[in-house]
Every structure is written in C-alpha cells, then in structure tokens.
C-alpha cells in the first residue's frame, strides 16, 4: 500500500552545455574549470559544475552519467553558489580541495585530518565517492578526504549514514531548500544514538518522522530500497551506521531526502533511462511522529488514520479523543504497582512499527524469555521484544515508561510485547491469544500423533497390520504378545518371596517390592490388592493398553503377572525412590536445588499432559501425590500408578463414582465430597504437589499456628499479602530465579482453585511454566483450612483416619 510508483519531474537541469574536457584525476596544480568534468574510471559518475532548474547559479556537483532524468547526488558549495561560470576547482599540495571564484577567493574547501600528505591526487570513484588520497597509497580504502563523509541530500550505495564514534564524525542527510536551491533545507535524516540507535528524520530541531530501529533485516518503519539491494546496520564501539549496497551490476539506487521532507528511493535498472521511484509512503499521517500521542497505535486504513490505545491504557483526554484529536495519547488505566508486578502479563501486538527507541535499552545476548523476565523485574519497563528477528529471534530490546509513535503495518513490522497489569488481563479480548494457543496445541498434538504413528508403522510392518486389524476389523483380538507376562515363581524368587526387607513402599493399590532377576536386572514389582472390580480378561486388556503409554515422565511398565488370585505389575526400578522421600526430609531436600525442583515440576506437568491428552487413551490419574512421583538417577520425575484407577474402577470418565480413590491432602473438594472427577481433579493434585515442592512442606501436615490454614491456605494468605516468596523452602536460599518461583506459586494456586472450571488444564500449565502464556489472577483455593476438609468430607473422615496412616492412599471408600 505504501509503495507508490510514479515518475519524478524535479532535479532536471538545463546545463548540458558542451563539455570542453574530461579528466579522470586531479593532481596538485591541475584544475577543473566550469565546463570541464572529472569522470570516474568506469565512466559511471561525473563531477563538474551545474545549475539546478531555471537558476543561473553554478554549483560543483556529482551526477550519474547517461541516466535519465539527470540526477545530482552530491553538491560541494551548496551554501555558497557561484554567480557565473567562472569557478575553478583546485587541489593544493596539502591535499585540500578548493573551489575558487575570481572575486571572492576560496568559496568552498575540503578539510582533512593531519595525516601525512604526500603528492595528493583526487579521484572520482564509480560509486560516486570523490576522494583525495596520497599518490603512493596502495590501500584502496585509505583516503585523506572523501565526499561520502559529507553527504548532502542523497544516500548512495556504499555510503555510511551515521557515526564514527572515535572521531565524532556524523554523516547525515540534509534536504535542499527547494528544487532550484541546493542550500541546506530544514529537513535532516540522522542516526540517533540515544537508547537503541534509530534513523530519525527531523524538521529543524523537531522529529518529523522515524524510520525506526534495525531489526536484523530492515529498519522497522521502512523495508528499505527494495530493488536488489542488501542493507546493514552496524553497531559497535567504533561505529554506528546504516548502509545499503546495490547487488546488481549496472543498476543504481539512491535514497533522497526531498525538499518537502519526504524520502524517495530512486532506482535505475540496466537501461538507465527508466527511473522508478519507490516512495516510502511517509505521506500518510501515521508517519507523523507521535501522531497518536503516547501509548497508542496508529492505523491508516486507506484514507484516514485512526488511533487506538494500547491494551490496559485509556485516552488521556476522552473528549478530544472522541473528536479524533489524538495527540494527548493514552495513559495506563490501572498502573501496575510494582510490588505485585510479577502478576503482570504481556499482550502481543504483531506487525508493528516499534515505538521510539530513545527510551529503550538493549542486550544482544539475552533471549526472549530472559528479556521478558528482565522486563518483569524492572518497574518502569513497559514493553519488550527481540532485537533481531532473524532465525527465530534473538537479543532483547526493552522500553521504559511511555511507548511513543507506533503504527500498524499489514506486511512488515515486528512483534511487540506490551506489559499489562493482571487486573487488565481478565478483561475480554485476549481470545485471539487463547485461540492461537489452542490452535498450536491441536496442531502439535496432531503432528506428534502422525509422527508417532508413522514411525510406529514404518518400524514395524507387522504391528501396522495388527493396528489395522485392531482398529478396522470388527472385534479387537486378544494380543498376548504385546505385554510380557512373568511367572509368579520367577517374581517370588526375585523378591525373596515378597519379603519385607525388599519392600519399597505401599502405593495406592498395593505394596511394591524390589526384585532382582537371575540375569541381574532390577525391577519394581507391584502386588495388587485383591479387590478389583473387573474380570481378568478386561484387566489384562486394560494393562496392555496402559503398557502402551510411554513417555519419559511416566514410569515404564515392563510386564504383568496374573496367576490365580494374584495380579502383579512389573515396572522399571527407580534408584532415587520417590519425591516425598526427598522433599520432606530435613537433610535430603537440600539435594534438590531450585533448578532440579523446577525440572521436576515441569516433568510432572509433561507426563500428566500426556496422560490427559493422549489421543488413544484418556487417563485420569486420580491418585497423584509426591509418593507417586518417582525419581530416576538424574532426578527426572516419573509418574507411577497411572491408569490403575481406570483398571480398577472401570471406564467411568465423565461423571461420578461412588468409590473414591485418592489421598487426602491431594484430592479436590468436588471429588472428596461428591465423587465428581475429571482431568481437573488431577490438576488440583498437581497444584498441591507443586506447592509442596516449592515450600518443602506437606499440605496435610502443615498448619500455621495463627490461622489454622493448611499449606494451600497459607500460600494463599502469603500471596494476597504480597509475601509469596516467604513460601519458598528456606534451604533454597538465594540461588534462584525469583520470577520463576513466583510464577510457579501462582500456577500452583491456580491449579488448586475451588471450582474445577477455574483451574487451568495441563496444556495451559505447560505454557504457563514456560512463560508462554499470560497467567490469570488466582482466587481463593479449595480446601483452604483443615476445617474445610473435614466438613466437606465428614462422612469419610473415619475412614480417612484409618487409611491415611503412613500416608497410605484411601484406596476405595464410600463418599456417601
Ligand atoms: C523554469 O522556467 C520555465 C519557463 O519559465 C517554467 O515553465 C518551469 O516551471 C521552470 N522550472 C522550474 C523548476 O521552476
Ligand atoms: C562574493 O562577493 C560578493 C561581493 O563582494 C558578494 O555579493 C557575494 O555574495 C560573494 N559570494 C560568495 C559566494 O561569497
Ligand atoms: C563573473 O562574475 C564576476 C562578478 O561576480 C565578474 O567579475 C566576472 O567578470 C564574471 N565572469 C564572467 C565570465 O562572466
Ligand atoms: C571542515 O569544513 C567545514 C565546512 O566546510 C567546517 O564546518 C568544519 O568545521 C571543518 N572541519 C574541520 C575539522 O576543520
Ligand atoms: C465518545 O463517543 C461515544 C459514542 O461515539 C460515547 O458513547 C462516549 O460517551 C463519548 N465519550 C466522551 C468522553 O465524550
Ligand atoms: C485496578 O486494580 C485494582 C487492584 O489491582 C482492581 O481492584 C481494580 O478493579 C482495577 N481497576 C480496573 C478499572 O481494572
Ligand atoms: C546482557 O545480558 C547478559 C545475560 O543476562 C549479561 O551477562 C550481559 O552482561 C548483558 N550485557 C549488557 C551489555 O548488559
């Protein structure tokens, strides 16, 4: 929309008087008079005298030869014109170029640094750079002086726009006064060094428009000279500059700052006679600097601009705003108080011209996550984004205070993450984020399933046929081959007849023994208690299905044993036992630093997500607790006992059961009181485990002396009082990332909400943990005090006392 093609009518001239003489260099004591020219080696550029438009004044200038229309790219004596064609250009022995007039003497001169000067010569290069160098100089790029250091209104290929920090030299464009007068006009284009460098166009001292900052590919407000050019923006201790280069031979491209203050990209292809002008489109009002005031986004929809406040901001002067007077901009509706800033979230804007970077700071090494964290921990930080959008993005750019001069683009621009206080996050409108996340998740799941399925099928054609039979033939067939069965005698041997010295613990459905086979393999054998609701055949099928659930955060089921009354499940053995063994132990818990704990928290979430969303079987664990989280040698968590509730209690997924499996302290209110369960019941248990991991305290056993709260109530109270960090296990000390801990606590509280519908699902939890999704504000958790538990589930309190000795599970009990 912004690229308008049209033909230029200005900059034509009537000078083409017959040339007397052309030379290709200018040595000391030689001169160039009006009418003579200096031509570059390739004949591409030419230096001589010209008069613009109908003017009769003469200027020393550089232009391209043989292009149409005639286009001047540099003017020497722009402020001191010659009145007639009596001017002479000379090079003196000090290497200084002098433009002499017979009456006024030197009217323009170059000046050079005090480098050793020896037999200087002036050349015009094919690039259009007019240079003075020492005669013996062999280095192509060593100049005593070059016109590229003193641009006029035109940026050419290979010219640096910006700063040499070491010498203080600033190269910038200054417009002509008018098409007939090359004198310095009121517009300038400069690289601003405050904050993250950006290209800014001034009218006098005021910013007229911002071309913007560099995003790795282009200046964010303007994709640049589009034709066969490569652009770069160099920022280091020595230099800060923008440069573009024309890739194609025999093509020219220049960028001009016109007398009216607009930018034009001019382009000649090989014919050199057809010039095209790519106007940059800054003519629309949205290009006017801060047209919409602070904290608001300009959108130009074809014929008029509109301004829209950023999320969480409201017009500063609503009356004026209503009359389309936008310059006052917007102010925060509810300023985030920094005390609770960890509840703040971010709203993503896409295709944006990033705000003025003069109030920004940047870091090239941080990634987007670190960037977000850095923003959250700084009170004044209002937005962040990647510094460089290439290769998925890198670097960090952070804004403080007001965000000024943003506009919406349809086909370029960058993502901006704007900080929004929690109170604004509940407002409707981030539906598109939600929708997108759902889309991504669905996509990932489908993709993952396809990959798994195809790998499965490719690797094992026989299984493929079985799969086909299983799913497409009318009756599922008995598949004995799938799950290895163990002989009872073998297991009895391995566990020394299920001796108590080999007992590892007691899980929800029976005791677990350590076993060692004759070949040395170590196993965990779970001897299931007898009261299963299912027939043998059903049970076996069910277990075979469970064995197919494989995930690195689930304990692997190796086989089963069904003989007579005995049912056993054989699992891989976990050397580090279970989470409760570490996390609640005075000394052992020191082994779990925050990094390990966070890894455990994330691992459980991944395993649970797999159980909840696996497309073939939807498993609700129903007895998730710290003793069911086993730890491998690396302290990676593995969920155990999954699917057992299902095989024991049958396939009643969506509603209600009159038998409750679960453990007090971990079961949600609706389950304890009414037997209602769903994936959200597991989410509740997950939340409890999370808070236990963070605090190193048991929900059931914790009681704060003043308030009789359990751990959930205690966490909630600290949260509301803004002291959430006090929940942190004291052995963790200073080592940890506070924002990550706060985030975890918030996630934990969201997971233990009273109403299942207020709890997030596990896919959201995963996104929360990674910081990829905005967190909402937690409300009061369920089972807040000890009293809640007993009153809500009083009918089962007697049972519970019996069963919860030693933190046993309440395997089966009647809730009514
Ligand atoms: C030059 O003069 C001619 C005739 O006087 C006029 O038509 C034309 O517009 C002038 N050009 C400029 C650039 O002023
Ligand atoms: C040259 O001198 C004359 C009169 O001395 C003056 O009017 C004119 O502006 C001068 N030109 C320059 C370029 O200084
Ligand atoms: C150029 O103008 C100057 C006065 O500014 C005059 O002295 C000189 O003779 C003129 N030269 C020509 C060639 O007209
Ligand atoms: C170089 O010349 C310009 C005018 O042409 C002048 O403004 C500047 O101060 C000079 N720089 C030095 C270092 O002499
Ligand atoms: C702005 O206009 C809308 C309707 O166009 C109106 O509902 C609202 O009250 C107005 N606000 C102010 C502050 O005038
Ligand atoms: C502002 O924040 C406070 C507390 O954070 C909240 O109670 C209030 O509803 C918020 N106001 C608006 C307009 O969102
Ligand atoms: C950028 O961030 C990294 C990692 O946070 C830090 O080590 C480095 O010092 C930062 N660099 C600057 C210039 O601030």
mmCIF file of N, CA, C and O in Angstrom, residues 461-516:
data_model
loop_
_atom_site.group_PDB
_atom_site.id
_atom_site.type_symbol
_atom_site.label_atom_id
_atom_site.label_comp_id
_atom_site.label_asym_id
_atom_site.label_seq_id
_atom_site.Cartn_x
_atom_site.Cartn_y
_atom_site.Cartn_z
ATOM 1 N N UNK A 461 6.147 -53.296 10.351
ATOM 2 C CA UNK A 461 5.030 -53.541 9.461
ATOM 3 C C UNK A 461 4.039 -54.533 10.064
ATOM 4 O O UNK A 461 2.848 -54.440 9.828
ATOM 5 N N UNK A 462 4.560 -55.438 10.877
ATOM 6 C CA UNK A 462 3.666 -56.419 11.463
ATOM 7 C C UNK A 462 2.706 -55.740 12.441
ATOM 8 O O UNK A 462 1.513 -55.964 12.443
ATOM 9 N N UNK A 463 3.271 -54.836 13.262
ATOM 10 C CA UNK A 463 2.429 -54.087 14.173
ATOM 11 C C UNK A 463 1.420 -53.267 13.396
ATOM 12 O O UNK A 463 0.282 -53.093 13.818
ATOM 13 N N UNK A 464 1.863 -52.777 12.261
ATOM 14 C CA UNK A 464 0.954 -51.985 11.455
ATOM 15 C C UNK A 464 -0.259 -52.816 11.070
ATOM 16 O O UNK A 464 -1.395 -52.339 11.127
ATOM 17 N N UNK A 465 -0.009 -54.061 10.703
ATOM 18 C CA UNK A 465 -1.134 -54.881 10.315
ATOM 19 C C UNK A 465 -2.029 -55.140 11.519
ATOM 20 O O UNK A 465 -3.245 -55.075 11.442
ATOM 21 N N UNK A 466 -1.374 -55.387 12.655
ATOM 22 C CA UNK A 466 -2.167 -55.616 13.855
ATOM 23 C C UNK A 466 -3.009 -54.393 14.195
ATOM 24 O O UNK A 466 -4.171 -54.494 14.532
ATOM 25 N N UNK A 467 -2.365 -53.236 14.051
ATOM 26 C CA UNK A 467 -3.065 -51.986 14.332
ATOM 27 C C UNK A 467 -4.270 -51.871 13.416
ATOM 28 O O UNK A 467 -5.369 -51.522 13.826
ATOM 29 N N UNK A 468 -4.029 -52.227 12.180
ATOM 30 C CA UNK A 468 -5.093 -52.171 11.199
ATOM 31 C C UNK A 468 -6.218 -53.115 11.629
ATOM 32 O O UNK A 468 -7.374 -52.736 11.710
ATOM 33 N N UNK A 469 -5.821 -54.356 11.970
ATOM 34 C CA UNK A 469 -6.819 -55.329 12.386
ATOM 35 C C UNK A 469 -7.594 -54.828 13.590
ATOM 36 O O UNK A 469 -8.801 -54.880 13.648
ATOM 37 N N UNK A 470 -6.809 -54.297 14.545
ATOM 38 C CA UNK A 470 -7.408 -53.889 15.795
ATOM 39 C C UNK A 470 -8.440 -52.795 15.579
ATOM 40 O O UNK A 470 -9.485 -52.792 16.186
ATOM 41 N N UNK A 471 -8.105 -51.870 14.686
ATOM 42 C CA UNK A 471 -8.992 -50.726 14.563
ATOM 43 C C UNK A 471 -10.029 -50.873 13.482
ATOM 44 O O UNK A 471 -11.042 -50.203 13.503
ATOM 45 N N UNK A 472 -9.751 -51.743 12.536
ATOM 46 C CA UNK A 472 -10.674 -51.770 11.409
ATOM 47 C C UNK A 472 -11.419 -53.093 11.245
ATOM 48 O O UNK A 472 -12.414 -53.158 10.570
ATOM 49 N N UNK A 473 -10.938 -54.130 11.882
ATOM 50 C CA UNK A 473 -11.722 -55.371 11.898
ATOM 51 C C UNK A 473 -12.708 -55.243 13.050
ATOM 52 O O UNK A 473 -12.450 -54.584 14.051
ATOM 53 N N UNK A 474 -13.807 -55.928 12.939
ATOM 54 C CA UNK A 474 -14.904 -55.675 13.861
ATOM 55 C C UNK A 474 -14.546 -55.957 15.326
ATOM 56 O O UNK A 474 -14.868 -55.175 16.201
ATOM 57 N N UNK A 475 -13.847 -57.045 15.616
ATOM 58 C CA UNK A 475 -13.610 -57.358 17.025
ATOM 59 C C UNK A 475 -12.130 -57.226 17.362
ATOM 60 O O UNK A 475 -11.288 -57.776 16.660
ATOM 61 N N UNK A 476 -11.815 -56.527 18.462
ATOM 62 C CA UNK A 476 -10.421 -56.478 18.858
ATOM 63 C C UNK A 476 -9.949 -57.882 19.224
ATOM 64 O O UNK A 476 -10.658 -58.633 19.885
ATOM 65 N N UNK A 477 -8.788 -58.237 18.796
ATOM 66 C CA UNK A 477 -8.310 -59.580 19.085
ATOM 67 C C UNK A 477 -7.429 -59.588 20.310
ATOM 68 O O UNK A 477 -6.834 -58.592 20.683
ATOM 69 N N UNK A 478 -7.377 -60.695 20.879
ATOM 70 C CA UNK A 478 -6.535 -60.863 22.052
ATOM 71 C C UNK A 478 -5.071 -60.750 21.629
ATOM 72 O O UNK A 478 -4.650 -61.380 20.662
ATOM 73 N N UNK A 479 -4.359 -59.911 22.302
ATOM 74 C CA UNK A 479 -2.992 -59.685 21.865
ATOM 75 C C UNK A 479 -2.019 -60.045 22.957
ATOM 76 O O UNK A 479 -1.513 -59.206 23.678
ATOM 77 N N UNK A 480 -1.773 -61.335 23.088
ATOM 78 C CA UNK A 480 -0.914 -61.777 24.167
ATOM 79 C C UNK A 480 0.514 -61.297 24.000
ATOM 80 O O UNK A 480 1.210 -61.033 24.965
ATOM 81 N N UNK A 481 0.939 -61.197 22.767
ATOM 82 C CA UNK A 481 2.338 -60.860 22.519
ATOM 83 C C UNK A 481 2.722 -59.483 23.023
ATOM 84 O O UNK A 481 3.897 -59.199 23.214
ATOM 85 N N UNK A 482 1.754 -58.578 23.243
ATOM 86 C CA UNK A 482 2.082 -57.184 23.495
ATOM 87 C C UNK A 482 2.772 -56.939 24.822
ATOM 88 O O UNK A 482 3.704 -56.168 24.902
ATOM 89 N N UNK A 483 2.277 -57.556 25.881
ATOM 90 C CA UNK A 483 2.821 -57.265 27.195
ATOM 91 C C UNK A 483 3.454 -58.534 27.739
ATOM 92 O O UNK A 483 2.781 -59.540 27.916
ATOM 93 N N UNK A 484 4.742 -58.493 28.035
ATOM 94 C CA UNK A 484 5.367 -59.702 28.569
ATOM 95 C C UNK A 484 4.677 -60.123 29.860
ATOM 96 O O UNK A 484 4.326 -59.273 30.690
ATOM 97 N N UNK A 485 4.460 -61.403 30.015
ATOM 98 C CA UNK A 485 3.928 -61.894 31.288
ATOM 99 C C UNK A 485 5.057 -62.613 32.020
ATOM 100 O O UNK A 485 5.895 -63.278 31.423
ATOM 101 N N UNK A 486 5.054 -62.410 33.318
ATOM 102 C CA UNK A 486 6.079 -63.026 34.162
ATOM 103 C C UNK A 486 5.430 -64.166 34.940
ATOM 104 O O UNK A 486 4.240 -64.084 35.286
ATOM 105 N N UNK A 487 6.211 -65.205 35.200
ATOM 106 C CA UNK A 487 5.710 -66.284 36.055
ATOM 107 C C UNK A 487 5.787 -65.846 37.501
ATOM 108 O O UNK A 487 6.748 -65.198 37.913
ATOM 109 N N UNK A 488 4.776 -66.263 38.233
ATOM 110 C CA UNK A 488 4.743 -65.919 39.662
ATOM 111 C C UNK A 488 5.995 -66.429 40.379
ATOM 112 O O UNK A 488 6.589 -65.731 41.195
ATOM 113 N N UNK A 489 6.411 -67.636 40.000
ATOM 114 C CA UNK A 489 7.560 -68.223 40.698
ATOM 115 C C UNK A 489 8.824 -67.385 40.471
ATOM 116 O O UNK A 489 9.634 -67.185 41.376
ATOM 117 N N UNK A 490 8.963 -66.854 39.245
ATOM 118 C CA UNK A 490 10.112 -66.005 38.943
ATOM 119 C C UNK A 490 10.109 -64.755 39.825
ATOM 120 O O UNK A 490 11.130 -64.377 40.409
ATOM 121 N N UNK A 491 8.937 -64.180 39.950
ATOM 122 C CA UNK A 491 8.834 -62.940 40.739
ATOM 123 C C UNK A 491 9.027 -63.224 42.222
ATOM 124 O O UNK A 491 9.659 -62.443 42.942
ATOM 125 N N UNK A 492 8.502 -64.321 42.649
ATOM 126 C CA UNK A 492 8.669 -64.692 44.062
ATOM 127 C C UNK A 492 10.153 -64.864 44.360
ATOM 128 O O UNK A 492 10.665 -64.385 45.376
ATOM 129 N N UNK A 493 10.850 -65.520 43.447
ATOM 130 C CA UNK A 493 12.291 -65.681 43.580
ATOM 131 C C UNK A 493 13.012 -64.339 43.631
ATOM 132 O O UNK A 493 13.847 -64.088 44.502
ATOM 133 N N UNK A 494 12.656 -63.507 42.673
ATOM 134 C CA UNK A 494 13.336 -62.220 42.538
ATOM 135 C C UNK A 494 13.156 -61.360 43.779
ATOM 136 O O UNK A 494 14.039 -60.568 44.128
ATOM 137 N N UNK A 495 12.017 -61.463 44.426
ATOM 138 C CA UNK A 495 11.731 -60.612 45.591
ATOM 139 C C UNK A 495 11.955 -61.357 46.899
ATOM 140 O O UNK A 495 11.527 -60.898 47.953
ATOM 141 N N UNK A 496 12.612 -62.492 46.839
ATOM 142 C CA UNK A 496 12.818 -63.351 48.009
ATOM 143 C C UNK A 496 11.507 -63.578 48.727
ATOM 144 O O UNK A 496 11.351 -63.271 49.918
ATOM 145 N N UNK A 497 10.555 -64.100 47.919
ATOM 146 C CA UNK A 497 9.215 -64.406 48.441
ATOM 147 C C UNK A 497 8.499 -63.187 49.037
ATOM 148 O O UNK A 497 7.848 -63.263 50.064
ATOM 149 N N UNK A 498 8.644 -62.047 48.341
ATOM 150 C CA UNK A 498 7.974 -60.802 48.771
ATOM 151 C C UNK A 498 8.313 -60.476 50.217
ATOM 152 O O UNK A 498 7.449 -60.156 51.035
ATOM 153 N N UNK A 499 9.592 -60.557 50.526
ATOM 154 C CA UNK A 499 10.000 -60.321 51.908
ATOM 155 C C UNK A 499 9.944 -58.835 52.225
ATOM 156 O O UNK A 499 10.113 -57.985 51.338
ATOM 157 N N UNK A 500 9.667 -58.515 53.458
ATOM 158 C CA UNK A 500 9.522 -57.112 53.859
ATOM 159 C C UNK A 500 10.828 -56.343 53.666
ATOM 160 O O UNK A 500 10.817 -55.131 53.500
ATOM 161 N N UNK A 501 11.937 -57.037 53.687
ATOM 162 C CA UNK A 501 13.199 -56.312 53.519
ATOM 163 C C UNK A 501 13.353 -55.794 52.085
ATOM 164 O O UNK A 501 14.083 -54.846 51.830
ATOM 165 N N UNK A 502 12.581 -56.386 51.160
ATOM 166 C CA UNK A 502 12.612 -55.895 49.780
ATOM 167 C C UNK A 502 11.468 -54.928 49.473
ATOM 168 O O UNK A 502 11.325 -54.477 48.346
ATOM 169 N N UNK A 503 10.669 -54.654 50.475
ATOM 170 C CA UNK A 503 9.517 -53.783 50.229
ATOM 171 C C UNK A 503 9.975 -52.334 50.038
ATOM 172 O O UNK A 503 10.705 -51.795 50.871
ATOM 173 N N UNK A 504 9.582 -51.757 48.925
ATOM 174 C CA UNK A 504 9.974 -50.368 48.639
ATOM 175 C C UNK A 504 8.974 -49.378 49.201
ATOM 176 O O UNK A 504 9.301 -48.252 49.526
ATOM 177 N N UNK A 505 7.729 -49.802 49.275
ATOM 178 C CA UNK A 505 6.714 -48.883 49.775
ATOM 179 C C UNK A 505 5.349 -49.443 49.487
ATOM 180 O O UNK A 505 5.201 -50.566 48.993
ATOM 181 N N UNK A 506 4.368 -48.648 49.805
ATOM 182 C CA UNK A 506 2.998 -49.092 49.647
ATOM 183 C C UNK A 506 2.284 -48.044 48.809
ATOM 184 O O UNK A 506 2.152 -46.899 49.205
ATOM 185 N N UNK A 507 1.880 -48.407 47.623
ATOM 186 C CA UNK A 507 1.195 -47.445 46.764
ATOM 187 C C UNK A 507 -0.298 -47.583 46.891
ATOM 188 O O UNK A 507 -0.795 -48.314 47.746
ATOM 189 N N UNK A 508 -0.976 -46.897 46.038
ATOM 190 C CA UNK A 508 -2.423 -46.824 46.112
ATOM 191 C C UNK A 508 -3.102 -48.172 45.993
ATOM 192 O O UNK A 508 -4.160 -48.387 46.565
ATOM 193 N N UNK A 509 -2.525 -49.089 45.265
ATOM 194 C CA UNK A 509 -3.241 -50.325 45.007
ATOM 195 C C UNK A 509 -2.495 -51.554 45.503
ATOM 196 O O UNK A 509 -2.763 -52.650 45.083
ATOM 197 N N UNK A 510 -1.545 -51.327 46.387
ATOM 198 C CA UNK A 510 -0.841 -52.466 46.950
ATOM 199 C C UNK A 510 0.635 -52.180 47.170
ATOM 200 O O UNK A 510 1.132 -51.139 46.755
ATOM 201 N N UNK A 511 1.322 -53.086 47.852
ATOM 202 C CA UNK A 511 2.737 -52.881 48.158
ATOM 203 C C UNK A 511 3.637 -53.069 46.932
ATOM 204 O O UNK A 511 3.269 -53.765 45.996
ATOM 205 N N UNK A 512 4.814 -52.442 47.002
ATOM 206 C CA UNK A 512 5.778 -52.539 45.913
ATOM 207 C C UNK A 512 7.074 -53.133 46.441
ATOM 208 O O UNK A 512 7.554 -52.750 47.512
ATOM 209 N N UNK A 513 7.627 -54.097 45.701
ATOM 210 C CA UNK A 513 8.850 -54.778 46.136
ATOM 211 C C UNK A 513 9.936 -54.570 45.110
ATOM 212 O O UNK A 513 9.676 -54.455 43.908
ATOM 213 N N UNK A 514 11.158 -54.556 45.629
ATOM 214 C CA UNK A 514 12.296 -54.547 44.735
ATOM 215 C C UNK A 514 12.632 -55.987 44.382
ATOM 216 O O UNK A 514 12.636 -56.858 45.255
ATOM 217 N N UNK A 515 12.872 -56.258 43.112
ATOM 218 C CA UNK A 515 13.186 -57.626 42.715
ATOM 219 C C UNK A 515 14.409 -57.666 41.826
ATOM 220 O O UNK A 515 14.695 -56.703 41.094
ATOM 221 N N UNK A 516 15.144 -58.754 41.922
ATOM 222 C CA UNK A 516 16.328 -58.897 41.093
ATOM 223 C C UNK A 516 16.246 -60.221 40.348
ATOM 224 O O UNK A 516 16.203 -61.285 40.981
#
